[in-house]
Short mmCIF file of C-alpha atoms and ligand atoms in Angstrom, two decimals:
data_model
loop_
_atom_site.label_atom_id
_atom_site.label_comp_id
_atom_site.label_asym_id
_atom_site.label_seq_id
_atom_site.Cartn_x
_atom_site.Cartn_y
_atom_site.Cartn_z
CA UNK A 1 -4.79 -9.30 -28.56
CA UNK A 2 -5.53 -7.98 -31.19
CA UNK A 3 -6.43 -9.01 -35.08
CA UNK A 4 -3.33 -9.19 -37.45
CA UNK A 5 -4.07 -8.53 -41.07
CA UNK A 6 -4.67 -12.24 -41.98
CA UNK A 7 -7.36 -12.36 -39.40
CA UNK A 8 -5.29 -14.50 -37.36
CA UNK A 9 -4.95 -13.75 -33.35
CA UNK A 10 -1.60 -12.58 -32.09
CA UNK A 11 -0.08 -12.36 -28.22
CA UNK A 12 -0.55 -8.95 -26.67
CA UNK A 13 2.76 -6.98 -27.23
CA UNK A 14 3.06 -7.08 -23.91
CA UNK A 15 3.94 -11.55 -24.37
CA UNK A 16 6.53 -10.52 -27.35
CA UNK A 17 9.35 -11.43 -26.51
CA UNK A 18 8.50 -12.89 -22.62
CA UNK A 19 10.06 -16.49 -23.14
CA UNK A 20 11.45 -19.34 -21.72
CA UNK A 21 13.16 -20.29 -24.25
CA UNK A 22 16.57 -22.10 -23.94
CA UNK A 23 15.45 -23.24 -20.63
CA UNK A 24 12.72 -25.65 -22.20
CA UNK A 25 15.00 -25.83 -24.58
CA UNK A 26 17.94 -27.46 -22.07
CA UNK A 27 15.36 -29.21 -20.89
CA UNK A 28 14.05 -30.91 -23.55
CA UNK A 29 17.84 -31.86 -24.82
CA UNK A 30 18.13 -33.29 -21.32
CA UNK A 31 14.87 -35.71 -21.62
CA UNK A 32 15.64 -36.30 -25.80
CA UNK A 33 19.41 -37.36 -24.97
CA UNK A 34 19.08 -38.37 -21.35
CA UNK A 35 21.82 -36.24 -20.13
CA UNK A 36 22.41 -35.08 -16.55
CA UNK A 37 20.18 -32.09 -15.81
CA UNK A 38 21.80 -28.78 -14.22
CA UNK A 39 19.87 -27.05 -15.65
CA UNK A 40 16.77 -26.12 -14.31
CA UNK A 41 16.80 -25.36 -10.77
CA UNK A 42 14.36 -27.42 -10.22
CA UNK A 43 15.69 -28.93 -5.82
CA UNK A 44 16.48 -32.69 -5.53
CA UNK A 45 16.87 -32.20 -2.01
CA UNK A 46 15.06 -33.08 1.22
CA UNK A 47 12.31 -30.96 3.12
CA UNK A 48 11.09 -31.81 6.96
CA UNK A 49 8.83 -34.48 7.05
CA UNK A 50 6.71 -32.89 10.10
CA UNK A 51 5.94 -30.44 7.55
CA UNK A 52 4.74 -33.43 4.99
CA UNK A 53 2.53 -34.94 7.58
CA UNK A 54 1.58 -31.57 8.53
CA UNK A 55 0.07 -30.68 5.12
CA UNK A 56 -1.78 -34.17 4.63
CA UNK A 57 -2.57 -33.80 7.99
CA UNK A 58 -3.98 -29.70 6.60
CA UNK A 59 -6.05 -31.15 3.84
CA UNK A 60 -7.80 -34.23 6.35
CA UNK A 61 -8.68 -31.66 8.11
CA UNK A 62 -10.90 -29.82 6.15
CA UNK A 63 -7.97 -26.08 5.46
CA UNK A 64 -9.37 -26.59 2.04
CA UNK A 65 -11.24 -23.24 1.42
CA UNK A 66 -9.86 -20.10 0.59
CA UNK A 67 -7.87 -18.48 3.30
CA UNK A 68 -7.79 -14.56 3.45
CA UNK A 69 -6.90 -13.03 0.99
CA UNK A 70 -3.74 -11.55 2.86
CA UNK A 71 -3.04 -15.29 3.95
CA UNK A 72 -3.93 -17.53 6.70
CA UNK A 73 -3.12 -15.63 9.93
CA UNK A 74 -0.75 -18.04 11.77
CA UNK A 75 1.76 -18.23 8.85
CA UNK A 76 1.65 -14.34 8.73
CA UNK A 77 2.49 -14.87 12.56
CA UNK A 78 4.97 -16.68 12.13
CA UNK A 79 6.48 -14.71 9.13
CA UNK A 80 6.67 -11.55 11.29
CA UNK A 81 8.47 -13.21 14.02
CA UNK A 82 10.37 -14.73 11.72
CA UNK A 83 11.67 -11.48 10.56
CA UNK A 84 11.54 -10.31 14.43
CA UNK A 85 13.58 -13.26 15.46
CA UNK A 86 16.39 -12.69 12.69
CA UNK A 87 16.83 -9.39 11.73
CA UNK A 88 15.24 -7.60 14.39
CA UNK A 89 12.52 -5.85 12.37
CA UNK A 90 9.23 -5.93 13.80
CA UNK A 91 5.84 -6.51 11.24
CA UNK A 92 2.47 -6.33 12.06
CA UNK A 93 0.79 -9.11 10.82
CA UNK A 94 -1.97 -7.70 10.16
CA UNK A 95 -1.12 -5.17 7.11
CA UNK A 96 2.17 -5.32 7.32
CA UNK A 97 2.93 -8.38 6.04
CA UNK A 98 0.61 -10.37 2.75
CA UNK A 99 1.13 -14.02 1.58
CA UNK A 100 1.65 -14.13 -2.23
CA UNK A 101 1.43 -17.76 -4.57
CA UNK A 102 5.41 -17.72 -4.40
CA UNK A 103 8.18 -15.27 -4.60
CA UNK A 104 7.26 -15.43 -8.44
CA UNK A 105 3.80 -13.55 -7.57
CA UNK A 106 4.89 -10.92 -5.03
CA UNK A 107 6.97 -9.47 -7.42
CA UNK A 108 4.88 -9.20 -10.29
CA UNK A 109 2.03 -7.46 -7.27
CA UNK A 110 4.76 -5.08 -6.70
CA UNK A 111 5.56 -4.26 -9.85
CA UNK A 112 2.54 -3.45 -11.13
CA UNK A 113 1.51 -1.69 -7.92
CA UNK A 114 4.78 0.11 -8.04
CA UNK A 115 4.93 1.37 -11.45
CA UNK A 116 2.99 3.32 -14.07
CA UNK A 117 4.08 3.06 -18.05
CA UNK A 118 7.16 4.79 -18.49
CA UNK A 119 8.62 4.77 -14.25
CA UNK A 120 11.94 2.92 -14.64
CA UNK A 121 13.31 0.04 -12.55
CA UNK A 122 16.93 -0.75 -11.43
CA UNK A 123 18.11 -4.36 -11.51
CA UNK A 124 21.45 -5.86 -11.20
CA UNK A 125 22.59 -7.91 -14.59
CA UNK A 126 22.46 -10.41 -14.77
CA UNK A 127 19.34 -11.29 -12.74
CA UNK A 128 16.65 -13.57 -12.19
CA UNK A 129 14.14 -13.57 -15.36
CA UNK A 130 11.15 -13.01 -13.23
CA UNK A 131 12.45 -9.35 -13.04
CA UNK A 132 12.52 -8.23 -17.17
CA UNK A 133 9.16 -9.65 -17.67
CA UNK A 134 7.31 -8.11 -14.60
CA UNK A 135 8.55 -4.35 -15.08
CA UNK A 136 7.79 -5.53 -18.81
CA UNK A 137 3.66 -6.48 -17.78
CA UNK A 138 3.12 -2.91 -15.97
CA UNK A 139 4.52 -1.52 -18.75
CA UNK A 140 7.66 -0.03 -17.07
CA UNK A 141 11.70 -0.34 -18.23
CA UNK A 142 14.53 -1.65 -16.38
CA UNK A 143 17.62 -0.44 -16.29
CA UNK A 144 20.23 -3.02 -16.15
CA UNK A 145 23.39 -2.10 -13.75
CA UNK A 146 25.94 -4.24 -14.59
CA UNK A 147 27.45 -6.62 -11.44
CA UNK A 148 30.77 -6.15 -12.64
CA UNK A 149 33.07 -9.43 -13.31
CA UNK A 150 36.04 -9.24 -10.03
CA UNK A 151 38.52 -12.39 -10.30
CA UNK A 152 36.06 -15.40 -9.74
CA UNK A 153 33.37 -13.37 -8.11
CA UNK A 154 30.77 -10.71 -9.36
CA UNK A 155 31.12 -6.96 -7.40
CA UNK A 156 28.43 -3.72 -7.01
CA UNK A 157 29.27 -1.35 -9.27
CA UNK A 158 27.82 1.47 -7.15
CA UNK A 159 28.98 4.19 -9.87
CA UNK A 160 27.27 2.14 -12.58
CA UNK A 161 24.60 2.34 -10.33
CA UNK A 162 24.15 6.05 -9.96
CA UNK A 163 25.08 6.79 -13.13
CA UNK A 164 21.95 4.72 -13.97
CA UNK A 165 18.97 6.85 -11.40
CA UNK A 166 16.68 8.89 -13.62
CA UNK A 167 14.01 11.21 -12.64
CA UNK A 168 11.67 8.64 -14.10
CA UNK A 169 13.54 5.57 -11.39
CA UNK A 170 10.88 4.39 -9.40
CA UNK A 171 12.21 0.62 -7.89
CA UNK A 172 15.40 -0.94 -7.50
CA UNK A 173 15.33 -4.31 -7.66
CA UNK A 174 17.50 -6.33 -5.28
CA UNK A 175 18.34 -9.70 -5.41
CA UNK A 176 20.84 -10.84 -2.07
CA UNK A 177 22.23 -14.03 -2.33
CA UNK A 178 21.31 -13.78 -5.82
CA UNK A 179 20.83 -15.90 -8.81
CA UNK A 180 22.34 -17.33 -11.18
CA UNK A 181 25.59 -15.80 -9.64
CA UNK A 182 25.38 -17.16 -5.93
CA UNK A 183 26.61 -13.51 -4.55
CA UNK A 184 25.64 -12.07 -1.71
CA UNK A 185 25.69 -8.62 -0.88
CA UNK A 186 29.15 -7.65 1.34
CA UNK A 187 27.47 -4.96 4.84
CA UNK A 188 30.18 -2.35 2.59
CA UNK A 189 27.60 -2.46 -1.51
CA UNK A 190 24.17 -3.71 0.87
CA UNK A 191 25.10 0.13 2.75
CA UNK A 192 25.79 1.73 -0.85
CA UNK A 193 22.34 0.82 -2.35
CA UNK A 194 20.55 1.74 0.58
CA UNK A 195 21.93 5.47 0.37
CA UNK A 196 21.26 5.27 -3.57
CA UNK A 197 17.41 4.82 -2.32
CA UNK A 198 17.31 7.06 -0.19
CA UNK A 199 18.48 10.41 -1.99
CA UNK A 200 16.39 8.88 -5.03
CA UNK A 201 13.55 8.79 -2.85
CA UNK A 202 13.81 5.00 -4.22
CA UNK A 203 11.50 1.66 -3.37
CA UNK A 204 13.31 -1.19 -2.65
CA UNK A 205 12.24 -5.13 -3.57
CA UNK A 206 14.56 -7.48 -2.45
CA UNK A 207 14.64 -10.67 -3.37
CA UNK A 208 16.11 -13.41 -0.62
CA UNK A 209 14.14 -16.40 -1.43
CA UNK A 210 17.93 -18.09 -0.49
CA UNK A 211 18.16 -15.90 3.01
CA UNK A 212 18.34 -18.83 4.61
CA UNK A 213 20.71 -20.96 2.26
CA UNK A 214 24.34 -19.19 1.96
CA UNK A 215 26.84 -21.71 2.11
CA UNK A 216 30.26 -20.45 3.28
CA UNK A 217 33.33 -20.45 1.35
CA UNK A 218 34.65 -23.55 0.93
CA UNK A 219 35.07 -26.78 2.95
CA UNK A 220 35.69 -25.69 6.77
CA UNK A 221 35.91 -21.73 5.71
CA UNK A 222 33.31 -19.38 6.86
CA UNK A 223 31.45 -17.37 4.47
CA UNK A 224 29.24 -14.18 4.08
CA UNK A 225 26.66 -13.50 6.09
CA UNK A 226 23.26 -12.65 4.54
CA UNK A 227 21.89 -9.34 5.62
CA UNK A 228 18.46 -7.52 4.58
CA UNK A 229 18.59 -3.97 3.53
CA UNK A 230 15.43 -3.09 5.48
CA UNK A 231 17.30 -3.49 8.71
CA UNK A 232 19.86 -0.66 7.44
CA UNK A 233 19.19 3.22 8.84
CA UNK A 234 15.48 4.60 6.66
CA UNK A 235 14.95 1.62 4.84
CA UNK A 236 12.69 -0.23 6.68
CA UNK A 237 10.04 2.10 5.90
CA UNK A 238 10.69 2.07 1.86
CA UNK A 239 11.83 -1.40 1.29
CA UNK A 240 9.09 -4.38 0.57
CA UNK A 241 11.24 -8.11 1.49
CA UNK A 242 9.94 -10.78 -0.51
CA UNK A 243 10.84 -14.13 0.60
CA UNK A 244 9.57 -17.76 -0.26
CA UNK A 245 8.76 -21.84 1.28
CA UNK A 246 10.00 -23.16 -1.46
CA UNK A 247 13.54 -23.24 -2.02
CA UNK A 248 14.49 -23.11 2.04
CA UNK A 249 12.29 -26.19 2.78
CA UNK A 250 13.36 -27.92 -0.73
CA UNK A 251 9.15 -27.69 -1.96
CA UNK A 252 9.44 -25.53 -4.80
CA UNK A 253 5.91 -26.76 -6.39
CA UNK A 254 3.71 -25.17 -3.36
CA UNK A 255 4.86 -21.65 -4.89
CA UNK A 256 4.39 -19.86 -1.25
CA UNK A 257 5.91 -17.04 -0.30
CA UNK A 258 4.91 -13.29 1.50
CA UNK A 259 6.19 -9.85 1.85
CA UNK A 260 6.77 -7.38 4.70
CA UNK A 261 7.12 -3.78 4.11
CA UNK A 262 5.05 -1.30 5.63
CA UNK A 263 1.30 -1.11 5.60
CA UNK A 264 0.72 1.46 2.75
CA UNK A 265 3.46 -0.35 0.11
CA UNK A 266 2.31 -4.29 0.74
CA UNK A 267 -1.21 -2.62 0.79
CA UNK A 268 -0.22 -1.92 -3.16
CA UNK A 269 1.11 -5.16 -3.28
CA UNK A 270 -2.20 -6.28 -2.18
CA UNK A 271 -4.47 -4.50 -4.14
CA UNK A 272 -3.10 -6.42 -6.74
CA UNK A 273 -2.41 -9.49 -6.21
CA UNK A 274 -5.55 -9.90 -4.96
CA UNK A 275 -7.49 -9.66 -8.69
CA UNK A 276 -4.24 -12.41 -9.59
CA UNK A 277 -5.14 -14.65 -7.56
CA UNK A 278 -6.81 -13.14 -4.36
CA UNK A 279 -5.15 -16.78 -2.56
CA UNK A 280 -4.00 -20.25 -2.67
CA UNK A 281 -2.61 -22.60 -1.06
CA UNK A 282 -4.66 -23.25 2.10
CA UNK A 283 -2.65 -26.09 4.04
CA UNK A 284 0.10 -25.52 2.38
CA UNK A 285 -0.01 -21.96 4.46
CA UNK A 286 -0.81 -23.48 7.87
CA UNK A 287 1.23 -26.57 7.65
CA UNK A 288 3.88 -23.37 6.77
CA UNK A 289 3.31 -21.32 9.45
CA UNK A 290 4.40 -24.50 11.46
CA UNK A 291 7.52 -25.27 9.59
CA UNK A 292 8.59 -21.79 10.15
CA UNK A 293 9.77 -21.89 13.76
CA UNK A 294 11.91 -24.25 13.65
CA UNK A 295 13.77 -23.42 10.13
CA UNK A 296 16.73 -22.42 11.41
CA UNK A 297 17.55 -26.04 12.30
CA UNK A 298 15.88 -27.11 9.60
CA UNK A 299 18.48 -24.87 6.88
CA UNK A 300 21.50 -26.17 8.70
CA UNK A 301 20.84 -30.11 6.98
CA UNK A 302 20.00 -28.48 3.92
CA UNK A 303 23.38 -26.11 3.79
CA UNK A 304 25.72 -28.97 4.26
CA UNK A 305 24.39 -31.04 1.54
CA UNK A 306 23.95 -28.26 -1.20
CA UNK A 307 27.58 -27.09 -0.06
CA UNK A 308 28.70 -30.46 -0.29
CA UNK A 309 27.42 -30.78 -3.83
CA UNK A 310 27.92 -27.40 -4.58
CA UNK A 311 32.43 -28.54 -3.78
CA UNK A 312 31.69 -31.70 -5.54
CA UNK A 313 30.92 -29.97 -8.83
CA UNK A 314 33.41 -26.45 -7.95
CA UNK A 315 35.99 -28.72 -7.63
CA UNK A 316 35.31 -31.59 -11.00
CA UNK A 317 34.32 -28.37 -13.30
CA UNK A 318 37.68 -27.20 -12.91
CA UNK A 319 39.25 -30.26 -12.47
CA UNK A 320 37.31 -30.66 -16.25
CA UNK A 321 38.91 -27.29 -17.73
CA UNK A 322 36.19 -24.53 -16.96
CA UNK A 323 36.98 -22.28 -14.74
CA UNK A 324 34.24 -22.26 -11.65
CA UNK A 325 33.44 -18.69 -10.11
CA UNK A 326 32.66 -18.38 -6.38
CA UNK A 327 29.15 -19.38 -5.45
CA UNK A 328 28.01 -18.41 -1.80
CA UNK A 329 24.63 -19.45 -1.63
CA UNK A 330 21.55 -20.69 -3.94
CA UNK A 331 21.53 -23.67 -5.82
CA UNK A 332 23.92 -22.26 -8.91
CA UNK A 333 27.57 -21.83 -9.94
CA UNK A 334 28.92 -20.42 -12.80
CA UNK A 335 31.76 -21.38 -14.80
CA UNK A 336 34.27 -19.93 -17.57
CA UNK A 337 34.05 -22.20 -20.62
CA UNK A 338 36.46 -21.19 -22.76
CA UNK A 339 39.46 -23.37 -22.35
CA UNK A 340 36.87 -26.12 -24.85
CA UNK A 341 37.37 -23.99 -27.05
CA UNK A 342 35.32 -21.15 -27.31
CA UNK A 343 33.34 -18.71 -25.88
CA UNK A 344 29.74 -18.75 -26.65
CA UNK A 345 28.02 -20.38 -24.07
CA UNK A 346 24.18 -21.35 -26.31
CA UNK A 347 25.93 -23.60 -28.51
CA UNK A 348 28.37 -24.75 -25.42
CA UNK A 349 25.17 -25.53 -23.63
CA UNK A 350 23.56 -27.03 -26.93
CA UNK A 351 26.64 -29.10 -27.75
CA UNK A 352 27.51 -30.48 -24.16
CA UNK A 353 25.15 -32.92 -23.79
CA UNK A 354 27.03 -34.70 -27.00
CA UNK A 355 30.36 -33.66 -25.70
CA UNK A 356 29.63 -34.78 -22.37
CA UNK A 357 26.20 -35.56 -21.22
CA UNK A 358 25.29 -33.26 -19.13
CA UNK A 359 22.79 -30.22 -19.51
CA UNK A 360 23.75 -26.69 -18.39
CA UNK A 361 22.69 -23.39 -18.86
CA UNK A 362 24.01 -20.79 -20.51
CA UNK A 363 23.89 -17.87 -18.57
CA UNK A 364 22.99 -14.60 -20.95
CA UNK A 365 20.35 -16.23 -20.26
CA UNK A 366 20.17 -14.10 -17.43
CA UNK A 367 21.62 -10.86 -19.00
CA UNK A 368 19.32 -8.25 -19.96
CA UNK A 369 21.72 -5.54 -21.60
CA UNK A 370 22.73 -6.18 -25.00
CA UNK A 371 26.99 -7.10 -25.57
CA UNK A 372 26.74 -9.08 -22.02
CA UNK A 373 29.69 -11.99 -21.23
CA UNK A 374 28.49 -14.49 -23.48
CA UNK A 375 31.50 -17.36 -22.04
CA UNK A 376 29.67 -18.21 -18.62
CA UNK A 377 26.79 -21.48 -18.39
CA UNK A 378 25.64 -21.74 -15.05
CA UNK A 379 25.29 -25.46 -13.36
CA UNK A 380 22.91 -26.12 -10.70
CA UNK A 381 23.93 -28.46 -7.49
CA UNK A 382 20.63 -28.69 -6.30
CA UNK A 383 20.37 -32.24 -7.53
CA UNK A 384 21.14 -35.32 -5.63
CA UNK A 385 24.44 -35.44 -4.55
CA UNK A 386 24.29 -39.27 -7.60
CA UNK A 387 23.42 -36.79 -9.67
CA UNK A 388 26.58 -33.71 -9.27
CA UNK A 389 28.91 -36.73 -8.82
CA UNK A 390 27.44 -38.78 -12.62
CA UNK A 391 27.61 -34.78 -13.98
CA UNK A 392 31.18 -34.12 -12.61
CA UNK A 393 32.40 -37.45 -14.05
CA UNK A 394 31.14 -37.12 -17.73
CA UNK A 395 32.30 -33.45 -17.24
CA UNK A 396 36.07 -34.55 -16.96
CA UNK A 397 36.08 -37.24 -19.31
CA UNK A 398 33.93 -35.23 -22.21
CA UNK A 399 35.66 -33.70 -25.23
CA UNK A 400 36.94 -30.54 -24.97
CA UNK A 401 37.35 -29.36 -27.98
CA UNK A 402 34.09 -28.27 -29.79
CA UNK A 403 32.73 -29.98 -32.43
CA UNK A 404 33.57 -27.70 -36.05
CA UNK A 405 30.32 -27.21 -37.07
CA UNK A 406 28.64 -26.86 -33.59
C1 PLP B 1 13.23 -20.08 -7.10
C2 PLP B 1 13.03 -17.80 -7.28
C3 PLP B 1 11.84 -18.07 -7.19
C4 PLP B 1 10.74 -18.30 -7.51
O1 PLP B 1 10.22 -18.44 -6.23
P1 PLP B 1 8.87 -19.14 -6.15
O2 PLP B 1 8.43 -18.83 -4.62
O3 PLP B 1 9.06 -20.11 -6.82
O4 PLP B 1 7.90 -18.06 -6.92
C5 PLP B 1 12.42 -16.08 -7.65
N1 PLP B 1 13.56 -15.29 -6.83
C6 PLP B 1 14.53 -16.03 -7.06
C7 PLP B 1 15.94 -15.14 -7.74
C8 PLP B 1 14.85 -17.72 -7.67
O5 PLP B 1 15.42 -18.12 -7.85
#
C-alpha cells in the first residue's frame, strides 16, 4: 500500500489490474435478469452421500482443530495411494504430498515458492485466470504460449513453445484436462512438453483438477485418456502435480487440494503455504481420505451426468447456430458466436440475457496475450440437466441479430 498525491490509500501494484470483473459482471447480470447462468463453473452436480455424512461425523467427533501443516496424515496417505494406483507413481506421504487450501493455494504457493522477481513462467493461452495472477504476485512474468485452434478443437504448437523459452524461464504451467477449452493433452503433446522441460531444466507445475472428468467424445464414442506428465521419463523429479477434491466430488466450497512432487520442490511450496493459511479444513480432510479410496466408482457417475449435459448443450448450440467446439473433459465448452451477427464475445455476453435469457463468459477473459481471438464464448455444463435444457431452449429461440446499439 502507498499514499497517492491526495493522501488516500491505494492498493499495491501487484493487485492493480487483477480482477474477476467479467465473472462478477456476468453473475450479477444473471441475478438481475433471471437469465439461466451458464457462466461461472459452480456445479449443480451430486456429491457422494457417504462423504457428506462423514464430514458431519468428523465435525461431531471433534476433528475441528488445526491439522498437521502438511495435511491430515490419512489424506496424505490416500493421495499417495491414488497416485500409485492410477498413475504408477510412488510418493512418500511424509514430505512428497502436501494438502492445500484448494488447488488455488497450491498454484499460488508453487509460483511464490519457485519464482524470483523477473523469472518467466510459461502457460498455454487461453488459461485459467489464477495463473497470470499468481505469476504477478511472485513478481514473475507469465509468457503466454498460444494453443492453436484446429477445426473444433485446440492443439499444442510445439514450435511456439520452444520459441517462448528464455534463460529466465523457470516454470512451465500445464493444465490438462484444460479449462476453459475442455482439451485433454495427447500422449504426443505431453512428450513434446516434457522434452522442453528436460532440455531447459524447467519445473513443470501441472494442474489436474479435472483428472477424473474426461467425458469421451460423444454418445458411445471412446474419448481421449488423461495422462499425467510426471509419469514421463525424467519428469517425476521436476514436476509438481496439483489436484483438488472440489471438481471430482462436486464440493467446490470445501477448498481441499493437494500437491505431489519430489521433496525439495514440495518443501518450497510448503514454505509459502505455512504462512498463507498454515492449514485448513480438518473435517473435510478426514472425510476425503476415505472417499478418495473409492473415487473411481464415484467419478463414473459424475462423468455420466456431465457427459449427458455436454451433449445436450453441444447439440443445442449447434441448432442455435452457435458452432460448438469439442470439449472432451471438465465443465465447459466454447462456441463460435459469429453467426449471431458479430464476433465480439464481451458484447455478445452482455447482450445474451436480453437476446436469449442466458448468461455465458467471453473466452477472451482467459486469454493473456493481446490480440487473442474474441469470437469464442464459454458455456458451462456443470449445472443441473434442467438448467442446461432451459438454456438450450432459450438459445434456440433467441434473437440471432444483434441490437444496433449493442
Ligand atoms: C476450479 C479450478 C481450480 C481451483 O481449484 P480449487 O480447488 O477450487 O482451488 C484450479 N484450476 C482449474 C483449471 C480449475 O478449473
